[in-house]
Amino acid sequence: MSALLEVEQLEVGFGSRTSAVRGTSLTVERGETHCLVGESGCGKSVTALAIMNLLARGGYRRARRLSFQGNDLLKLDDRGMARLRGNAMAMIFQEPMTSLNPAYTVGSQMTEVLRRHKGASQRAATDRAADLLARVGITAPGLRLGQFPHQLSGGLRQRVMIAMALMCDPQLLIADEPTTALDVTVQAQILRLLAELQRDLGLGMLLITHDLGIVARVATRVSVMYAGEVVESAATAQLFADPKHPYTQGLLRCVPVPGKQRQDEPLGSIPGTVPRIDPGFEGCGFRERCTFADASCAHAVPQQTAAPGHDYLCRLAP
Amino acid sequence: MTLSASLPAIELKGVHKTFRVKGGLLGKDRHVVACDDVSFAVPQGGVLGLVGESGCGKSTLARLILGLFDPAAGEIAVEGQRVADMDRKARARLIQPVFQDPFSSLNPLARVRDIVAMPLKAQNSFDRGEIARRVDEMLARVGLTTEMGARLPTELSGGQRQRVAIARALVLRPRIVVCDEPTSALDVSVQAQILNLLAELRRELGLTYLFISHNLAVVEHVASEVAVMYLGRIVERRPTQALFHQPEHPYTKALLASVLTPEPGLGVPDVGLGDVLPDPANIPPGCRFHPRCPVAEPRCSSETPPLKPRAGGGVECLLVP
Ligand SMILES: Nc1ncnc2c1ncn2[C@@H]1O[C@H](COP(=O)(O)OP(=O)(O)OP(=O)(O)O)[C@@H](O)[C@H]1O
Ligand SMILES: Nc1ncnc2c1ncn2[C@@H]1O[C@H](COP(=O)(O)OP(=O)(O)O)[C@@H](O)[C@H]1O
Ligand code: SF4
Ligand code: SF4
Ligand SMILES: [Mg+2]
Ligand SMILES: [Mg+2]
């Protein structure tokens, strides 16, 4: 059986000047959480939007393969894609207000999805909405259904978003930094909820984050992105135990871990900043910051395999 | 000016601050509690980490200490002088801020050099040569080149802009720096650079920091003591090691439980708080944490917890000895 979501050599650009994603490949299997991690601007959101065909005006995508449950998404027209979105493939965003309409109650927005995609009756849709709100840990679902988004706290809105994404029983959930705007306690609650739902419903999840703590705790598989490319991909335990790409190694040293560092010792850091990647850029995007860089890094860099299922993009031997 | 080393760098006694928020079309005005009876002292050379969830009053406390507005009640002193009694110039020589957002806190139309020179010029007591010398020295110290001094903030990365903000804060050689989420807008690789720089500067210049962050791992790395704020009150304050190893307040415990360290296989912990979120305009009676507290008892909704002293701080919970 083909994987739930297969992305091969995805490229995304905006106009002729920015090349935002440069040949990204990743696979999400049923029942797994695949984390896409990287620093701001590396192309995480653009990758998600390209998969959903929701790129902003002027954005274009190209891919060798983009398939969902074996169906070619590149061949679907807008109507076909609209039928999938919010239905078999659902997405939640960092800022819930981007997908909640301030003018309608939570209840009417949640039931609308189900009526549109599945032709459910209002009564059945309301029941399902109330069930799902309870399922995502909202204590008074009846009350919340009648409220407007601005009457809810950030944490409650994010729960509503998740419940709404689940209305039509999706197979794939793409979550773009779903907890970045939340307090740490609420973040832990929402992530725990997502992990539980993912397990109970057998969802495939593509979770986008910049936080390695989140990756370690929820991911089955990790892809590390830098300057528009996936530079390393491995099973979670493998990636943390034996990172191969110099960027992944550097990133792991930057994260302070309570009880692990001494205060009088500096944190590991990566000198310099992310370069601008113009179309036609060649070679390793990390070379200006990499302590191992040499002249060969300015040319095409090989993809190497460290172990089965553990690939990285660097000239250095495993 | 010589200062007795025993004077605390920052001292707050019974500080209160509320804001009146307009209630909209039909609603009544609401009183938002931002600081409620806050008292603490930070010794010279210390780093007080201040943590708590969004809206609990951290930035308000920072602004009060900076003298950007006045408390409704209570006393605030830095290096033994009442903030309210100092004029702006004197205050600027003693205490300086570094804010979260290097994008909005720097004038987008001014060159980096001029931004860093501003505090010196505002003193009206330095000649041009002295200003140029100090600016150059400061830029170099925070790792910016002379060429970058000629740029506009929009021509710099986030981390470089935060270096500019740090240079501007330190150019007058203040004694105290109030850092309000100084690395929250930065990527982790750049966050590490800035945290290392702040630590170096503190050691070299003997600075005192008030360091606000929502990232507990960062606070553990930089702070010598930590204050946990909940709905305007400091509910626990302890030396860093004690707070991280033997937290006592249930809210502190929940905060620590929600830290997701990069250790695979541990899963996401259950922090034990419900879905009710606090409303600073509607403070619950008794212990203000009781609607969310996983170990609350009936009396918690009517009795106000007293401060129970601890070495280097205290805890406000009815259930701790
Ligand atoms: N100028 C103001 N007018 C009215 N209310 C205000 C004002 N400044 C702050 N508040 C309110 O006071 C409370 C404390 O705000 P403060 O900015 O100190 O929170 P904080 O702890 O810094 O939060 P964050 O983590 O989001 O930065 C909040 O409820 C806030 O809405
Ligand atoms: N609508 C757009 N127009 C032009 N460039 C864009 C647009 N959206 C994103 N980009 C660029 O694409 C790159 C990747 O952005 P994004 O995927 O949002 O990053 P992140 O990894 O932080 O989610 C960035 O350089 C960004 O500036
Ligand atoms: S390819 Fe070269 S520059 Fe890139 S990560 Fe490997 S060694 Fe460093
Ligand atoms: S006083 Fe009661 S409600 Fe408050 S923190 Fe202690 S146990 Fe919880
Ligand atoms: Mg993004
Ligand atoms: Mg704040």
mmCIF file of C-alpha atoms in Angstrom, chain B residues 25-269:
data_model
loop_
_atom_site.group_PDB
_atom_site.id
_atom_site.type_symbol
_atom_site.label_atom_id
_atom_site.label_comp_id
_atom_site.label_asym_id
_atom_site.label_seq_id
_atom_site.Cartn_x
_atom_site.Cartn_y
_atom_site.Cartn_z
ATOM 1 C CA LEU B 25 -20.488 49.441 24.119
ATOM 2 C CA LEU B 26 -22.573 48.241 27.027
ATOM 3 C CA GLY B 27 -20.038 46.650 29.309
ATOM 4 C CA LYS B 28 -18.799 48.210 32.507
ATOM 5 C CA ASP B 29 -15.194 49.305 32.827
ATOM 6 C CA ARG B 30 -13.037 46.505 34.123
ATOM 7 C CA HIS B 31 -10.112 46.707 36.494
ATOM 8 C CA VAL B 32 -7.255 44.545 35.360
ATOM 9 C CA VAL B 33 -4.878 43.569 38.121
ATOM 10 C CA ALA B 34 -1.296 43.539 36.812
ATOM 11 C CA CYS B 35 0.723 43.693 40.054
ATOM 12 C CA ASP B 36 -0.692 42.855 43.457
ATOM 13 C CA ASP B 37 1.460 43.498 46.522
ATOM 14 C CA VAL B 38 4.787 42.583 44.943
ATOM 15 C CA SER B 39 7.856 42.732 47.194
ATOM 16 C CA PHE B 40 11.363 41.439 46.541
ATOM 17 C CA ALA B 41 14.993 42.515 46.446
ATOM 18 C CA VAL B 42 17.658 41.586 43.908
ATOM 19 C CA PRO B 43 21.235 41.757 45.201
ATOM 20 C CA GLN B 44 23.891 43.505 43.140
ATOM 21 C CA GLY B 45 25.273 41.246 40.463
ATOM 22 C CA GLY B 46 22.295 38.893 40.755
ATOM 23 C CA VAL B 47 19.968 37.720 38.008
ATOM 24 C CA LEU B 48 16.311 37.439 38.944
ATOM 25 C CA GLY B 49 14.388 35.314 36.461
ATOM 26 C CA LEU B 50 10.703 36.213 36.253
ATOM 27 C CA VAL B 51 8.327 33.600 34.821
ATOM 28 C CA GLY B 52 4.578 33.183 34.487
ATOM 29 C CA GLU B 53 1.961 32.929 31.785
ATOM 30 C CA SER B 54 0.964 35.584 29.326
ATOM 31 C CA GLY B 55 -0.841 38.507 30.933
ATOM 32 C CA CYS B 56 0.223 37.729 34.498
ATOM 33 C CA GLY B 57 2.024 41.068 34.860
ATOM 34 C CA LYS B 58 5.686 40.455 34.012
ATOM 35 C CA SER B 59 6.097 43.323 31.556
ATOM 36 C CA THR B 60 4.117 45.624 33.806
ATOM 37 C CA LEU B 61 6.557 44.888 36.602
ATOM 38 C CA ALA B 62 9.463 45.576 34.236
ATOM 39 C CA ARG B 63 8.004 48.925 33.212
ATOM 40 C CA LEU B 64 7.353 49.911 36.817
ATOM 41 C CA ILE B 65 10.984 49.230 37.715
ATOM 42 C CA LEU B 66 12.125 51.228 34.686
ATOM 43 C CA GLY B 67 9.987 54.122 35.912
ATOM 44 C CA LEU B 68 7.916 54.097 32.708
ATOM 45 C CA PHE B 69 4.834 54.398 34.870
ATOM 46 C CA ASP B 70 4.041 54.795 38.534
ATOM 47 C CA PRO B 71 2.721 52.154 40.913
ATOM 48 C CA ALA B 72 -0.715 52.674 42.488
ATOM 49 C CA ALA B 73 0.897 51.892 45.826
ATOM 50 C CA GLY B 74 4.241 50.696 47.149
ATOM 51 C CA GLU B 75 7.898 51.630 46.828
ATOM 52 C CA ILE B 76 10.406 50.856 44.094
ATOM 53 C CA ALA B 77 14.087 51.632 44.545
ATOM 54 C CA VAL B 78 17.156 50.909 42.437
ATOM 55 C CA GLU B 79 20.538 51.057 44.141
ATOM 56 C CA GLY B 80 18.852 52.583 47.153
ATOM 57 C CA GLN B 81 17.205 55.490 45.302
ATOM 58 C CA ARG B 82 13.467 55.771 44.799
ATOM 59 C CA VAL B 83 12.703 55.463 41.090
ATOM 60 C CA ALA B 84 9.923 58.029 41.430
ATOM 61 C CA ASP B 85 12.399 60.645 42.756
ATOM 62 C CA MET B 86 14.945 60.299 39.968
ATOM 63 C CA ASP B 87 14.902 62.397 36.830
ATOM 64 C CA ARG B 88 15.023 60.650 33.464
ATOM 65 C CA LYS B 89 18.710 61.234 32.880
ATOM 66 C CA ALA B 90 19.754 59.841 36.234
ATOM 67 C CA ARG B 91 17.487 56.860 35.753
ATOM 68 C CA ALA B 92 18.943 56.173 32.307
ATOM 69 C CA ARG B 93 22.469 56.081 33.785
ATOM 70 C CA LEU B 94 21.407 53.477 36.308
ATOM 71 C CA ILE B 95 18.911 51.197 34.601
ATOM 72 C CA GLN B 96 18.204 50.295 30.966
ATOM 73 C CA PRO B 97 15.798 47.989 29.112
ATOM 74 C CA VAL B 98 16.231 45.345 26.424
ATOM 75 C CA PHE B 99 12.849 44.366 24.988
ATOM 76 C CA GLN B 100 11.566 41.326 23.161
ATOM 77 C CA ASP B 101 10.945 42.689 19.778
ATOM 78 C CA PRO B 102 14.086 44.059 18.176
ATOM 79 C CA PHE B 103 11.931 44.986 15.186
ATOM 80 C CA SER B 104 9.657 47.479 16.850
ATOM 81 C CA SER B 105 11.959 48.752 19.578
ATOM 82 C CA LEU B 106 14.485 50.263 17.158
ATOM 83 C CA ASN B 107 13.746 53.375 15.083
ATOM 84 C CA PRO B 108 13.637 52.007 11.491
ATOM 85 C CA LEU B 109 14.823 55.305 10.007
ATOM 86 C CA ALA B 110 17.934 55.754 12.155
ATOM 87 C CA ARG B 111 21.382 54.318 11.437
ATOM 88 C CA VAL B 112 22.636 51.746 13.919
ATOM 89 C CA ARG B 113 25.380 54.139 15.142
ATOM 90 C CA ASP B 114 22.846 56.853 15.879
ATOM 91 C CA ILE B 115 20.566 54.425 17.685
ATOM 92 C CA VAL B 116 23.411 53.363 19.968
ATOM 93 C CA ALA B 117 24.485 57.004 20.475
ATOM 94 C CA MET B 118 21.007 58.189 21.502
ATOM 95 C CA PRO B 119 21.285 57.559 25.262
ATOM 96 C CA LEU B 120 24.670 59.372 25.306
ATOM 97 C CA LYS B 121 23.310 62.383 23.420
ATOM 98 C CA ALA B 122 20.266 62.566 25.675
ATOM 99 C CA GLN B 123 22.582 63.117 28.651
ATOM 100 C CA ASN B 124 23.872 66.393 27.120
ATOM 101 C CA SER B 125 27.191 65.864 28.822
ATOM 102 C CA PHE B 126 29.380 64.037 26.297
ATOM 103 C CA ASP B 127 31.306 65.685 23.463
ATOM 104 C CA ARG B 128 31.201 64.232 19.966
ATOM 105 C CA GLY B 129 34.571 62.548 20.201
ATOM 106 C CA GLU B 130 33.638 60.810 23.403
ATOM 107 C CA ILE B 131 30.311 59.686 21.934
ATOM 108 C CA ALA B 132 31.996 58.269 18.811
ATOM 109 C CA ARG B 133 34.605 56.485 20.899
ATOM 110 C CA ARG B 134 32.042 54.914 23.219
ATOM 111 C CA VAL B 135 29.768 53.853 20.348
ATOM 112 C CA ASP B 136 32.636 52.166 18.508
ATOM 113 C CA GLU B 137 33.722 50.387 21.640
ATOM 114 C CA MET B 138 30.184 49.196 22.352
ATOM 115 C CA LEU B 139 29.476 48.005 18.790
ATOM 116 C CA ALA B 140 32.668 45.972 18.828
ATOM 117 C CA ARG B 141 31.832 44.609 22.256
ATOM 118 C CA VAL B 142 28.466 43.179 21.129
ATOM 119 C CA GLY B 143 29.997 41.723 17.971
ATOM 120 C CA LEU B 144 28.888 44.240 15.348
ATOM 121 C CA THR B 145 31.292 45.608 12.729
ATOM 122 C CA THR B 146 31.837 49.308 12.018
ATOM 123 C CA GLU B 147 30.249 48.692 8.625
ATOM 124 C CA MET B 148 27.065 47.483 10.318
ATOM 125 C CA GLY B 149 27.008 50.709 12.324
ATOM 126 C CA ALA B 150 26.183 52.534 9.096
ATOM 127 C CA ARG B 151 23.193 50.320 8.297
ATOM 128 C CA LEU B 152 19.496 50.710 9.062
ATOM 129 C CA PRO B 153 17.828 48.195 11.434
ATOM 130 C CA THR B 154 15.866 46.757 8.499
ATOM 131 C CA GLU B 155 19.172 45.742 6.939
ATOM 132 C CA LEU B 156 20.066 43.504 9.878
ATOM 133 C CA SER B 157 18.976 40.048 10.989
ATOM 134 C CA GLY B 158 16.925 39.559 14.162
ATOM 135 C CA GLY B 159 19.953 38.558 16.194
ATOM 136 C CA GLN B 160 21.977 41.530 14.953
ATOM 137 C CA ARG B 161 19.119 43.871 15.836
ATOM 138 C CA GLN B 162 19.027 42.433 19.337
ATOM 139 C CA ARG B 163 22.784 43.141 19.548
ATOM 140 C CA VAL B 164 22.027 46.744 18.640
ATOM 141 C CA ALA B 165 19.410 46.893 21.406
ATOM 142 C CA ILE B 166 21.962 45.508 23.875
ATOM 143 C CA ALA B 167 24.616 48.009 22.759
ATOM 144 C CA ARG B 168 22.141 50.851 23.204
ATOM 145 C CA ALA B 169 21.225 49.582 26.683
ATOM 146 C CA LEU B 170 24.849 49.313 27.809
ATOM 147 C CA VAL B 171 26.444 52.375 26.239
ATOM 148 C CA LEU B 172 25.787 54.494 29.344
ATOM 149 C CA ARG B 173 27.318 51.750 31.510
ATOM 150 C CA PRO B 174 24.206 51.237 33.617
ATOM 151 C CA ARG B 175 24.228 49.038 36.719
ATOM 152 C CA ILE B 176 20.961 47.233 36.011
ATOM 153 C CA VAL B 177 19.431 45.847 32.818
ATOM 154 C CA VAL B 178 15.799 44.826 32.559
ATOM 155 C CA CYS B 179 15.519 42.146 29.865
ATOM 156 C CA ASP B 180 11.906 41.479 28.827
ATOM 157 C CA GLU B 181 11.875 38.301 26.710
ATOM 158 C CA PRO B 182 15.154 39.317 25.024
ATOM 159 C CA THR B 183 15.410 36.160 22.938
ATOM 160 C CA SER B 184 11.792 35.149 22.390
ATOM 161 C CA ALA B 185 11.672 36.481 18.842
ATOM 162 C CA LEU B 186 14.915 34.748 17.879
ATOM 163 C CA ASP B 187 15.776 31.367 16.452
ATOM 164 C CA VAL B 188 17.418 28.917 18.857
ATOM 165 C CA SER B 189 20.823 29.119 17.192
ATOM 166 C CA VAL B 190 20.762 32.913 17.524
ATOM 167 C CA GLN B 191 19.160 32.809 20.971
ATOM 168 C CA ALA B 192 22.223 30.911 22.184
ATOM 169 C CA GLN B 193 24.531 33.623 20.777
ATOM 170 C CA ILE B 194 22.593 36.390 22.550
ATOM 171 C CA LEU B 195 22.337 34.522 25.883
ATOM 172 C CA ASN B 196 26.088 33.905 25.826
ATOM 173 C CA LEU B 197 26.713 37.590 25.085
ATOM 174 C CA LEU B 198 24.445 38.737 27.941
ATOM 175 C CA ALA B 199 26.200 36.358 30.344
ATOM 176 C CA GLU B 200 29.674 37.594 29.320
ATOM 177 C CA LEU B 201 28.688 41.239 29.655
ATOM 178 C CA ARG B 202 27.190 40.678 33.063
ATOM 179 C CA ARG B 203 30.370 39.055 34.376
ATOM 180 C CA GLU B 204 32.616 41.692 32.841
ATOM 181 C CA LEU B 205 30.631 44.745 33.893
ATOM 182 C CA GLY B 206 29.163 43.436 37.155
ATOM 183 C CA LEU B 207 25.603 44.034 35.956
ATOM 184 C CA THR B 208 22.362 43.054 37.662
ATOM 185 C CA TYR B 209 19.597 41.624 35.468
ATOM 186 C CA LEU B 210 15.879 41.274 35.780
ATOM 187 C CA PHE B 211 15.350 38.573 33.189
ATOM 188 C CA ILE B 212 11.812 37.867 31.977
ATOM 189 C CA SER B 213 11.187 34.792 29.887
ATOM 190 C CA HIS B 214 8.497 32.234 29.244
ATOM 191 C CA ASN B 215 11.200 29.676 28.500
ATOM 192 C CA LEU B 216 12.037 27.958 31.780
ATOM 193 C CA ALA B 217 15.076 26.202 30.379
ATOM 194 C CA VAL B 218 16.551 29.587 29.462
ATOM 195 C CA VAL B 219 15.759 30.969 32.912
ATOM 196 C CA GLU B 220 17.411 28.013 34.574
ATOM 197 C CA HIS B 221 20.517 28.700 32.533
ATOM 198 C CA VAL B 222 20.811 32.428 33.298
ATOM 199 C CA ALA B 223 19.119 33.206 36.630
ATOM 200 C CA SER B 224 20.521 33.071 40.156
ATOM 201 C CA GLU B 225 17.008 33.226 41.616
ATOM 202 C CA VAL B 226 13.551 32.842 40.117
ATOM 203 C CA ALA B 227 10.203 34.480 40.861
ATOM 204 C CA VAL B 228 7.015 32.792 39.640
ATOM 205 C CA MET B 229 4.148 35.166 38.956
ATOM 206 C CA TYR B 230 0.484 34.239 38.788
ATOM 207 C CA LEU B 231 -2.269 36.805 38.173
ATOM 208 C CA GLY B 232 -0.170 39.700 39.442
ATOM 209 C CA ARG B 233 1.315 38.021 42.520
ATOM 210 C CA ILE B 234 4.672 36.418 43.098
ATOM 211 C CA VAL B 235 3.511 32.991 44.300
ATOM 212 C CA GLU B 236 6.972 31.501 44.745
ATOM 213 C CA ARG B 237 10.476 32.964 44.820
ATOM 214 C CA ARG B 238 13.546 30.818 45.448
ATOM 215 C CA PRO B 239 17.185 30.425 44.448
ATOM 216 C CA THR B 240 17.251 28.814 40.976
ATOM 217 C CA GLN B 241 18.548 25.397 42.002
ATOM 218 C CA ALA B 242 16.014 25.091 44.833
ATOM 219 C CA LEU B 243 13.131 26.134 42.623
ATOM 220 C CA PHE B 244 14.018 23.697 39.869
ATOM 221 C CA HIS B 245 14.797 20.790 42.164
ATOM 222 C CA GLN B 246 12.232 21.221 44.954
ATOM 223 C CA PRO B 247 9.417 23.397 43.613
ATOM 224 C CA GLU B 248 6.744 23.884 46.253
ATOM 225 C CA HIS B 249 3.879 25.867 44.771
ATOM 226 C CA PRO B 250 1.463 23.763 42.671
ATOM 227 C CA TYR B 251 1.641 26.349 39.889
ATOM 228 C CA THR B 252 5.442 26.212 39.847
ATOM 229 C CA LYS B 253 5.195 22.436 39.643
ATOM 230 C CA ALA B 254 2.796 22.667 36.693
ATOM 231 C CA LEU B 255 5.120 25.102 34.920
ATOM 232 C CA LEU B 256 8.113 22.836 35.410
ATOM 233 C CA ALA B 257 6.107 19.784 34.332
ATOM 234 C CA SER B 258 5.316 21.480 31.038
ATOM 235 C CA VAL B 259 8.950 22.013 30.054
ATOM 236 C CA LEU B 260 9.547 19.739 27.078
ATOM 237 C CA THR B 261 13.214 18.889 27.184
ATOM 238 C CA PRO B 262 14.661 17.421 23.976
ATOM 239 C CA GLU B 263 14.690 13.889 25.350
ATOM 240 C CA PRO B 264 12.970 11.376 23.056
ATOM 241 C CA GLY B 265 10.673 8.730 24.478
ATOM 242 C CA LEU B 266 9.337 10.694 27.447
ATOM 243 C CA GLY B 267 6.078 11.742 25.784
ATOM 244 C CA VAL B 268 4.113 14.832 26.761
ATOM 245 C CA PRO B 269 3.447 15.097 30.505
#
